[in-house]
PDB file of C-alpha atoms in Angstrom:
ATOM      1  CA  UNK C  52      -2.213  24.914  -7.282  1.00 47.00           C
ATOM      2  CA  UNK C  53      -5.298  25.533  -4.439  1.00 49.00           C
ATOM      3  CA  UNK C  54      -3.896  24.837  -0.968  1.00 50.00           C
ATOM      4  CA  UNK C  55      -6.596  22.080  -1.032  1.00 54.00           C
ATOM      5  CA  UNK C  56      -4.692  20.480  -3.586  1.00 56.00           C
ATOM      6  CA  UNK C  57      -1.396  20.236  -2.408  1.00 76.00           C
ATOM      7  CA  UNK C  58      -2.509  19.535   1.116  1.00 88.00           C
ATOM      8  CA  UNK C  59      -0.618  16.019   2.183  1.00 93.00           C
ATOM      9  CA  UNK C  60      -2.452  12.759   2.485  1.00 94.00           C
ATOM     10  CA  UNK C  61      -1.340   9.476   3.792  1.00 96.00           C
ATOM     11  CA  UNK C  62      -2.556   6.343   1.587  1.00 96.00           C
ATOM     12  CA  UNK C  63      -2.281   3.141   2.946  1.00 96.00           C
ATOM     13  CA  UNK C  64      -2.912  -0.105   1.342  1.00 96.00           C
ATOM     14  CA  UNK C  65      -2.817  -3.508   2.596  1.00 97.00           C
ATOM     15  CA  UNK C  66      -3.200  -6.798   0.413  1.00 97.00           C
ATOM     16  CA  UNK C  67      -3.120 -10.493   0.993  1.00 97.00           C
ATOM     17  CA  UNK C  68      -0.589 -12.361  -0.919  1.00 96.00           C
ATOM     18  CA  UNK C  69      -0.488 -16.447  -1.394  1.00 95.00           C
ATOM     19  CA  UNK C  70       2.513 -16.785  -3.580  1.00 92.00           C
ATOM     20  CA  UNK C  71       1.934 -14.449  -6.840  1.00 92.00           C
ATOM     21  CA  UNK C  72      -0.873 -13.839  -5.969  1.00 95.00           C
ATOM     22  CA  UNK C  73      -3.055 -11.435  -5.009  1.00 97.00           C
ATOM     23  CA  UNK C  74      -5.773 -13.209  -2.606  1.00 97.00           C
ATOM     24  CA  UNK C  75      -7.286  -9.506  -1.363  1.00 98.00           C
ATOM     25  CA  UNK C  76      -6.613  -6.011  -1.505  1.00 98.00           C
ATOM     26  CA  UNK C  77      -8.626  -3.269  -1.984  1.00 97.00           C
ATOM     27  CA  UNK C  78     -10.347  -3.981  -5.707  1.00 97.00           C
ATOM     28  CA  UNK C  79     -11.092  -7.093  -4.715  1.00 98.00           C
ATOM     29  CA  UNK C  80     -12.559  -6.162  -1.157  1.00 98.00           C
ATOM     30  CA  UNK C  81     -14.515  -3.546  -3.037  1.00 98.00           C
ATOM     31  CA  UNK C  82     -15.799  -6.105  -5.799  1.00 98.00           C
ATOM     32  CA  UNK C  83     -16.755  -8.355  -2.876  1.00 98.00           C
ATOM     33  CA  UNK C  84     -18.739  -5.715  -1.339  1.00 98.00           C
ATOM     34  CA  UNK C  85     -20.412  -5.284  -4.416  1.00 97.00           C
ATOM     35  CA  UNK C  86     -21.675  -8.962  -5.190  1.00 97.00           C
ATOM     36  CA  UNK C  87     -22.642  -9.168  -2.021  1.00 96.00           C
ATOM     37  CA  UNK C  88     -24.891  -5.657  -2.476  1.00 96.00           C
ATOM     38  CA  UNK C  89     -25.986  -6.398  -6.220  1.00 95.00           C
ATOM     39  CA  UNK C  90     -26.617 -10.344  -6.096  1.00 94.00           C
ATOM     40  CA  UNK C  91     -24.451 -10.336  -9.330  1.00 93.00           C
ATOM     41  CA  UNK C  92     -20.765 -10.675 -10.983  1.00 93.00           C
ATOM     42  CA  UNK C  93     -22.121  -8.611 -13.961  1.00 92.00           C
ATOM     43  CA  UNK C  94     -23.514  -5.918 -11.954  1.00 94.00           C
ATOM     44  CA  UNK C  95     -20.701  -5.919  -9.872  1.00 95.00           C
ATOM     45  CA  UNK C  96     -17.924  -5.271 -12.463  1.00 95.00           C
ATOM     46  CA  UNK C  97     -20.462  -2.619 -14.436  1.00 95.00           C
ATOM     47  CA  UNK C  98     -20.559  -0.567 -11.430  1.00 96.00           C
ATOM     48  CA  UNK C  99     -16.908  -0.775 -10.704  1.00 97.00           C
ATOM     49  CA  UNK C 100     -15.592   0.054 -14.124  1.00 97.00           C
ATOM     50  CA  UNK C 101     -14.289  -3.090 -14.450  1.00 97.00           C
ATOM     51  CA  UNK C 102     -14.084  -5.866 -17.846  1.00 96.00           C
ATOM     52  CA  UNK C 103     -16.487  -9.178 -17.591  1.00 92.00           C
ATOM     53  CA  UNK C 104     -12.802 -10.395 -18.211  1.00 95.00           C
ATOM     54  CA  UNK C 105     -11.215  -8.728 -15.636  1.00 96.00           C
ATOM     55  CA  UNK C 106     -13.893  -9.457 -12.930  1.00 96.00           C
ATOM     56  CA  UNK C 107     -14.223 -13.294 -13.824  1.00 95.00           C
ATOM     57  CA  UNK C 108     -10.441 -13.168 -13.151  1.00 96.00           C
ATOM     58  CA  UNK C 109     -10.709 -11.386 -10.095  1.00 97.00           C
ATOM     59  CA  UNK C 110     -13.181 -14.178  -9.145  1.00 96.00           C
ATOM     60  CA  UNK C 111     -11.232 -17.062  -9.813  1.00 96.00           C
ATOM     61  CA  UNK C 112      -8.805 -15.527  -7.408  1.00 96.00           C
ATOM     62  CA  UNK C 113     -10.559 -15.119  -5.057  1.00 96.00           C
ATOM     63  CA  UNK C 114     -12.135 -18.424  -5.220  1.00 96.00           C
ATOM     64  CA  UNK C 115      -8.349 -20.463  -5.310  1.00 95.00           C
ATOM     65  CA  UNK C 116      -6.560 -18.221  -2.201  1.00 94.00           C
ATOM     66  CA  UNK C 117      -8.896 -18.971   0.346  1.00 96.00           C
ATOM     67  CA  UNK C 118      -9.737 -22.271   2.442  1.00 94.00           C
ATOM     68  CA  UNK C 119     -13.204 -22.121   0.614  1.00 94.00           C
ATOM     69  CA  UNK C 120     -14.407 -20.395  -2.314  1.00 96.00           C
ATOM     70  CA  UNK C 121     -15.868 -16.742  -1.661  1.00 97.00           C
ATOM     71  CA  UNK C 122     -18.531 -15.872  -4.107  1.00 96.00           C
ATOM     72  CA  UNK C 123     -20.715 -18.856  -5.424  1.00 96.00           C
ATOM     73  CA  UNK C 124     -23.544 -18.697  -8.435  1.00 91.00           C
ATOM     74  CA  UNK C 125     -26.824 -19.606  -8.150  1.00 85.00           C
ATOM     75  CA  UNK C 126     -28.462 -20.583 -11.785  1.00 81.00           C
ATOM     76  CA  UNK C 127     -32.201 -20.074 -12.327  1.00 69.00           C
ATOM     77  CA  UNK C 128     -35.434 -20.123  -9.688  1.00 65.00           C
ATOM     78  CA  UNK C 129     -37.678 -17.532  -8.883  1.00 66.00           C
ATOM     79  CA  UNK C 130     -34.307 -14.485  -9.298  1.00 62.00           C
ATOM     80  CA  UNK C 131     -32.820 -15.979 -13.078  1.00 63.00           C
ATOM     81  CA  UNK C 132     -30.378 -16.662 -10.924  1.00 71.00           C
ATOM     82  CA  UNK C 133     -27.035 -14.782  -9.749  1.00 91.00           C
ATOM     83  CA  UNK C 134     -24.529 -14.415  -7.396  1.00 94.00           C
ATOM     84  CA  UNK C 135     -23.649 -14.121  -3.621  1.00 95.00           C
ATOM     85  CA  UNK C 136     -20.148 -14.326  -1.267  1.00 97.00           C
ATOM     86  CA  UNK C 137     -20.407 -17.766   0.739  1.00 96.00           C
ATOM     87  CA  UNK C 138     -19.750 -17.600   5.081  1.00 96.00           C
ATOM     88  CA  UNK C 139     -16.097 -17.502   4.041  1.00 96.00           C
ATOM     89  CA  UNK C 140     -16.514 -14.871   1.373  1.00 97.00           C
ATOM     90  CA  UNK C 141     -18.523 -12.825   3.823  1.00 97.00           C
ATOM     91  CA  UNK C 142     -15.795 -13.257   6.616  1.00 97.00           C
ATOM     92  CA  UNK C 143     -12.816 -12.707   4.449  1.00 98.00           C
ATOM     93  CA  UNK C 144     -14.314  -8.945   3.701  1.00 98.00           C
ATOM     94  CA  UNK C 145     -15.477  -8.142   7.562  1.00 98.00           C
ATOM     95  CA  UNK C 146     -11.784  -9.204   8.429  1.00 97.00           C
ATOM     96  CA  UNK C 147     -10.405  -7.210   5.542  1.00 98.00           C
ATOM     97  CA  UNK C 148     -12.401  -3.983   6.139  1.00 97.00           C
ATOM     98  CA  UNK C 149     -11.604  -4.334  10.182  1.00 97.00           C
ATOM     99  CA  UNK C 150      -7.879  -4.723   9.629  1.00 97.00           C
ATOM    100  CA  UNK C 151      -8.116  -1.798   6.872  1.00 96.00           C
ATOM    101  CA  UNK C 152      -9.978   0.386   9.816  1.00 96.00           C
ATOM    102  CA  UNK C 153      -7.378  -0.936  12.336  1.00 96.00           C
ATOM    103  CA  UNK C 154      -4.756   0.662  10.260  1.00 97.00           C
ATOM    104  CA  UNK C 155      -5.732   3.665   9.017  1.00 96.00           C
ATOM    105  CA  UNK C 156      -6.717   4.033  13.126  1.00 96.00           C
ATOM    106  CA  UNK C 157      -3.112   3.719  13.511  1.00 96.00           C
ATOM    107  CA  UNK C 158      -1.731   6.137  10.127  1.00 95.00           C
ATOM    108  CA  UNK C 159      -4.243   8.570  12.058  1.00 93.00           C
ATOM    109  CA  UNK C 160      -2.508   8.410  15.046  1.00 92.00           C
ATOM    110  CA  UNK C 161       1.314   8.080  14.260  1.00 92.00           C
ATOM    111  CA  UNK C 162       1.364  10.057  10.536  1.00 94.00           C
ATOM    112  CA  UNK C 163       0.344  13.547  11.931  1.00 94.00           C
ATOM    113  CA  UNK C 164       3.548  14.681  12.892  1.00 94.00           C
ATOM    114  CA  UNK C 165       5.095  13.338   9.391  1.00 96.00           C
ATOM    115  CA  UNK C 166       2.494  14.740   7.227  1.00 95.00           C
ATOM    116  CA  UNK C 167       2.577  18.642   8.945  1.00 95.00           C
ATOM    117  CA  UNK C 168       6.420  18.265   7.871  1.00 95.00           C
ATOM    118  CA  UNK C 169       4.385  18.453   4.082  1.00 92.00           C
ATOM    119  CA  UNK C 170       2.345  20.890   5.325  1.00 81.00           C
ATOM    120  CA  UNK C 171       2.130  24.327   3.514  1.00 71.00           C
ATOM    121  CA  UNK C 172       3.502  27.175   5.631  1.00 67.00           C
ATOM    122  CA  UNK C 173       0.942  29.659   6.416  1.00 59.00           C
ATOM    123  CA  UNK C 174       2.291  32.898   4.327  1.00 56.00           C
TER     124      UNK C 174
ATOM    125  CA  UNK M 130       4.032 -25.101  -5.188  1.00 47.00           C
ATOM    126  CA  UNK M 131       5.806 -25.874  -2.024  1.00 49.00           C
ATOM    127  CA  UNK M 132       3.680 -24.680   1.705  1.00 50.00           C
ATOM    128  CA  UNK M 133       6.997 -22.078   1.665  1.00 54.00           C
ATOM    129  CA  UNK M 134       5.734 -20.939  -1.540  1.00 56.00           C
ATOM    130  CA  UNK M 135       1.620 -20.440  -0.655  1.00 76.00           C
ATOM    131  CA  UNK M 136       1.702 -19.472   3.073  1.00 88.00           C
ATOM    132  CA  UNK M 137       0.247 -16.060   3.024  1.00 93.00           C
ATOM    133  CA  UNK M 138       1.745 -12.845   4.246  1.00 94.00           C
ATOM    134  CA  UNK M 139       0.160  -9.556   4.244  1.00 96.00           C
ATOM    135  CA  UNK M 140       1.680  -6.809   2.558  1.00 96.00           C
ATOM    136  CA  UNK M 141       1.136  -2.792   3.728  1.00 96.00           C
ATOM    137  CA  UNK M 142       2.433   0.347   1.789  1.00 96.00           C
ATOM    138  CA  UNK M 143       2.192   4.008   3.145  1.00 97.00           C
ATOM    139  CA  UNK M 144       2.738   6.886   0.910  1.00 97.00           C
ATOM    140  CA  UNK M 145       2.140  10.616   1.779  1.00 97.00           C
ATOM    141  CA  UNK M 146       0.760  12.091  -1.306  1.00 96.00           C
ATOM    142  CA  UNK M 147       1.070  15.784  -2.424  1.00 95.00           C
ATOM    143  CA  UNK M 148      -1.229  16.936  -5.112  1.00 92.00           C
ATOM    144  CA  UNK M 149      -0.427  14.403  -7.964  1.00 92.00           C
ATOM    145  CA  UNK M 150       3.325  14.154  -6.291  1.00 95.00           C
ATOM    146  CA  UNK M 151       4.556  10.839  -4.187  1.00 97.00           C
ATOM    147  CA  UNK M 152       5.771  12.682  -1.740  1.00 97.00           C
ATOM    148  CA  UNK M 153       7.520   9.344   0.450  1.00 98.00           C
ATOM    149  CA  UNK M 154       7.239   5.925  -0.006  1.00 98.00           C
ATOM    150  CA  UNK M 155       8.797   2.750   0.046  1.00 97.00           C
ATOM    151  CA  UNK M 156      11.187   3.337  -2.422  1.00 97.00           C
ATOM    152  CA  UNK M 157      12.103   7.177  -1.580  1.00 98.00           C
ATOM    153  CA  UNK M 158      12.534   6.028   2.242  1.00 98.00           C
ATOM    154  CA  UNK M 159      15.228   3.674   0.830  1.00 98.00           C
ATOM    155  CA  UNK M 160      16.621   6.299  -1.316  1.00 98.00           C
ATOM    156  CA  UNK M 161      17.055   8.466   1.667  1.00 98.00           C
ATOM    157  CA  UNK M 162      18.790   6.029   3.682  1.00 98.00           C
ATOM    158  CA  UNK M 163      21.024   5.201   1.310  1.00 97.00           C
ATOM    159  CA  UNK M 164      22.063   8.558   0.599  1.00 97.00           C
ATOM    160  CA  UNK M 165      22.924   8.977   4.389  1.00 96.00           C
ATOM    161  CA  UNK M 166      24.779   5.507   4.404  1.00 96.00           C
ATOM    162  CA  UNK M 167      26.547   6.139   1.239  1.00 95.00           C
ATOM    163  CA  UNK M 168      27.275   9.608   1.136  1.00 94.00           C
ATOM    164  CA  UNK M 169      26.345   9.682  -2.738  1.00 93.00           C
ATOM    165  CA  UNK M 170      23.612  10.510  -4.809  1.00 93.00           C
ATOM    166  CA  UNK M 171      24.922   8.370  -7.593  1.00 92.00           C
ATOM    167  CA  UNK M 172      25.917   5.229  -5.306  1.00 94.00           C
ATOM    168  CA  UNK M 173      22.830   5.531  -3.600  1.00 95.00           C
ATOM    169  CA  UNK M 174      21.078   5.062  -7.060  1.00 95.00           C
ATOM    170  CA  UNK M 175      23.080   2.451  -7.736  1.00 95.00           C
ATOM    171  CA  UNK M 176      22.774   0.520  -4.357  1.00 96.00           C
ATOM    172  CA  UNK M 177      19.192   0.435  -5.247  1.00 97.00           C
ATOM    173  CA  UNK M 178      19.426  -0.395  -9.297  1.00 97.00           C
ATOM    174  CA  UNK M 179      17.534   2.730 -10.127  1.00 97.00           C
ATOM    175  CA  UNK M 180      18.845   4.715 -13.391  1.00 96.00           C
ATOM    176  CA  UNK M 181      20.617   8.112 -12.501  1.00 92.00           C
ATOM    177  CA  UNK M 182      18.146  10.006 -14.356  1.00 95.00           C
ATOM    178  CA  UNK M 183      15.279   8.214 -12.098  1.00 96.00           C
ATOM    179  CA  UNK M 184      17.590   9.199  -9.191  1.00 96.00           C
ATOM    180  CA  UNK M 185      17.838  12.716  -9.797  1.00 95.00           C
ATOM    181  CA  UNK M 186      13.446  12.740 -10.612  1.00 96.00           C
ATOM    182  CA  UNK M 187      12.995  11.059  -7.279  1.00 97.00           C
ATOM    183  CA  UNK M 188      15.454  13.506  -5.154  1.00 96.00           C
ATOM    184  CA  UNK M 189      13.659  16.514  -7.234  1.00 96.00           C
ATOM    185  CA  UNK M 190      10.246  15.517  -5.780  1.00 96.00           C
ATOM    186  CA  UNK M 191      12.003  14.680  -2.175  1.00 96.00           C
ATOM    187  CA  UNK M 192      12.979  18.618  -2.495  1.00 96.00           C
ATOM    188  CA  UNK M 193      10.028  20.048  -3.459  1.00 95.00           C
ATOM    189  CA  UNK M 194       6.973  18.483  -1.603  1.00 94.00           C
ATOM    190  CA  UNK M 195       8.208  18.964   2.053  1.00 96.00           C
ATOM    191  CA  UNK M 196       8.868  22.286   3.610  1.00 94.00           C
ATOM    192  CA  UNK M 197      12.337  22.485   3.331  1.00 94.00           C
ATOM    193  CA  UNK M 198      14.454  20.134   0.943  1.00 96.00           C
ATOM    194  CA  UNK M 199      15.272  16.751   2.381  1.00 97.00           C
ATOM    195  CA  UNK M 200      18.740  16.378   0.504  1.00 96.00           C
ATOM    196  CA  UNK M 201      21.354  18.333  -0.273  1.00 96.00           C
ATOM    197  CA  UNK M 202      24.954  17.946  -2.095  1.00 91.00           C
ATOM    198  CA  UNK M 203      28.653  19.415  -1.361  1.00 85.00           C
ATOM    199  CA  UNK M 204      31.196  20.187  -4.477  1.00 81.00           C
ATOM    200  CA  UNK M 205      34.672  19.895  -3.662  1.00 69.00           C
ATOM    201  CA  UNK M 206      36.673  19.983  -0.420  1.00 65.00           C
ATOM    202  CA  UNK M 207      38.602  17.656   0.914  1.00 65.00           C
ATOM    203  CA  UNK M 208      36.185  14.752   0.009  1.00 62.00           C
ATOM    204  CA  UNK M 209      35.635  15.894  -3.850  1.00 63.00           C
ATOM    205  CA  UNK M 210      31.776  16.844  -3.085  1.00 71.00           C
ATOM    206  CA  UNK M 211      29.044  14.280  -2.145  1.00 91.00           C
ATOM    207  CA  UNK M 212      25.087  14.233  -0.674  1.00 94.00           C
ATOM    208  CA  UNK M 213      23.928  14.033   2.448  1.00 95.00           C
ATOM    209  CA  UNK M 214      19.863  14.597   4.267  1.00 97.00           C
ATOM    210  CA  UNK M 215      19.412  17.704   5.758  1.00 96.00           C
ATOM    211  CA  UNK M 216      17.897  18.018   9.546  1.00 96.00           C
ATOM    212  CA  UNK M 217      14.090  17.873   7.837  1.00 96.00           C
ATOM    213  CA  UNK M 218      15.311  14.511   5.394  1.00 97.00           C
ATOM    214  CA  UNK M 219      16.553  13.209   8.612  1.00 97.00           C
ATOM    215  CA  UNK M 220      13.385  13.028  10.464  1.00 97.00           C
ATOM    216  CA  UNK M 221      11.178  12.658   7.733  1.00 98.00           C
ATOM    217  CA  UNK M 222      12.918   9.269   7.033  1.00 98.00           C
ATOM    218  CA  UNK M 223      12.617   8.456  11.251  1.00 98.00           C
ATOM    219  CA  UNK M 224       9.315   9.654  10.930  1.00 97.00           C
ATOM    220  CA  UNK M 225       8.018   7.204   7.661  1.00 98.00           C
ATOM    221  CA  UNK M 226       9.853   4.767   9.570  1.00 97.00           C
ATOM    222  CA  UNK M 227       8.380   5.230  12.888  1.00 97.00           C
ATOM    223  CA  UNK M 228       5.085   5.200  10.693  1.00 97.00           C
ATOM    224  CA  UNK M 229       5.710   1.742   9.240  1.00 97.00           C
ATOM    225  CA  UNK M 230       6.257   0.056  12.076  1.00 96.00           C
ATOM    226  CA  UNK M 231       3.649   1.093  13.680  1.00 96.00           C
ATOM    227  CA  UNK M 232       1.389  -0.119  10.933  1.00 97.00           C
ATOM    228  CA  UNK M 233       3.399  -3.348  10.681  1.00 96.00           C
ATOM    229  CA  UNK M 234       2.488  -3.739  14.399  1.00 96.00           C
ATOM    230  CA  UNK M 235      -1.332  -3.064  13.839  1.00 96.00           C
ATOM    231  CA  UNK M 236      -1.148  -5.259  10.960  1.00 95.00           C
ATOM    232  CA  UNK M 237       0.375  -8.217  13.087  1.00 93.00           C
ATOM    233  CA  UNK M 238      -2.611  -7.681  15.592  1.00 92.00           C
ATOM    234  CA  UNK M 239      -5.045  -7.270  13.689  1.00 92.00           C
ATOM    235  CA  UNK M 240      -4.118  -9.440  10.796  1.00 94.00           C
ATOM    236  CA  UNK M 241      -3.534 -12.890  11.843  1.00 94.00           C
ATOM    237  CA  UNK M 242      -7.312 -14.259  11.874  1.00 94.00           C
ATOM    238  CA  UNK M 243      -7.980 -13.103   7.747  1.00 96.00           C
ATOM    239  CA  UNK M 244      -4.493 -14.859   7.205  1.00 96.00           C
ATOM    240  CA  UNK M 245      -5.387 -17.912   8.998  1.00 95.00           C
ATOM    241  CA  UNK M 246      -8.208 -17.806   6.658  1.00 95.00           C
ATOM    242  CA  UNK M 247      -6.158 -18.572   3.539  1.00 92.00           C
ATOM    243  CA  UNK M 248      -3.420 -20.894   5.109  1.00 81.00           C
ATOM    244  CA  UNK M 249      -3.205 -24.286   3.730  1.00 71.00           C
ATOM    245  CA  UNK M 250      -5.131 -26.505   5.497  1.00 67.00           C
ATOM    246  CA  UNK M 251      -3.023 -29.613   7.025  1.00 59.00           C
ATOM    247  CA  UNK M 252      -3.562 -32.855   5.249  1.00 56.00           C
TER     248      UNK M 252
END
């Protein structure tokens, strides 16, 4: 193995849970992020690897956890219509992203001395 | 579902990664401090209901990604052999620790407006 390779990382994840489930977490922050960049579930999933299946799922998630729905569809007019996240949808993924920032702020700050105990030893 | 059941709570997970290697986690942090409460490798595993052959896989990674191991066994004497950390597993497992709460605090902060967000509203 390179040194680059075997040079220690932190990962950090953070997720919303309402009972089983899953109301955000990092897929579904990045699928958000995606709608809301595309203007479509289809194009979304496509350019995250991700099943029409899998991504309707995702969507009816995300539409059930929250006070309000997050991503709403538009059908027809001038576009063929398509889809976009609503105020709530938009504020659940600043919030998300901020808290995500706020954290890995934090990993920065208190996981150096833990990850130079991984550290290599310079030969 | 009850409002018990649905009120949302966020949920954070640090890992330091090593090449492909989970290098601490959740679930090797717990190993650790049960081998330093119980003295045992095996009755650690067992506190935890992992299988002794997942035991001894997670303790072989715990001694190979850090710079010295982190746990280390006696045979014999007057207490017929047993486990305990060495120095490095010791503040490893007060470092991950430290870590955590740290990011549980940050999380607290900075969390509390995307969970208010998905609590029920009040009839």
């Amino acid at each position: 193995m390179t040194a680059e390779s075997t040079k220690p990382l932190l990962k950090l994840k953070v997720q919303v849970l309402v009972g089983d489930a899953i109301a955000i977490g990092p897929g579904k922050a990045d699928l958000l992020a995606a709608i809301g960049s595309t203007g479509s579930i289809a194009a979304a999933g496509r350019a995250l690897g991700l099943s029409y299946r899998r991504t309707r799922d995702m969507i009816d998630t995300l539409n059930t956890c929250w006070r309000e729905p997050l991503v709403c569809t538009t059908k027809g007019g001038k576009t063929g219509g398509g889809a976009m996240l609503t105020p709530v949808g938009q504020e659940v993924l600043q919030r998300y992203r901020a808290l995500d920032a706020a954290l890995q702020a934090t990993a920065q700050e208190h996981g150096a001395a833990l990850l130079a105990l991984a550290e290599p030893t310079t030969p």
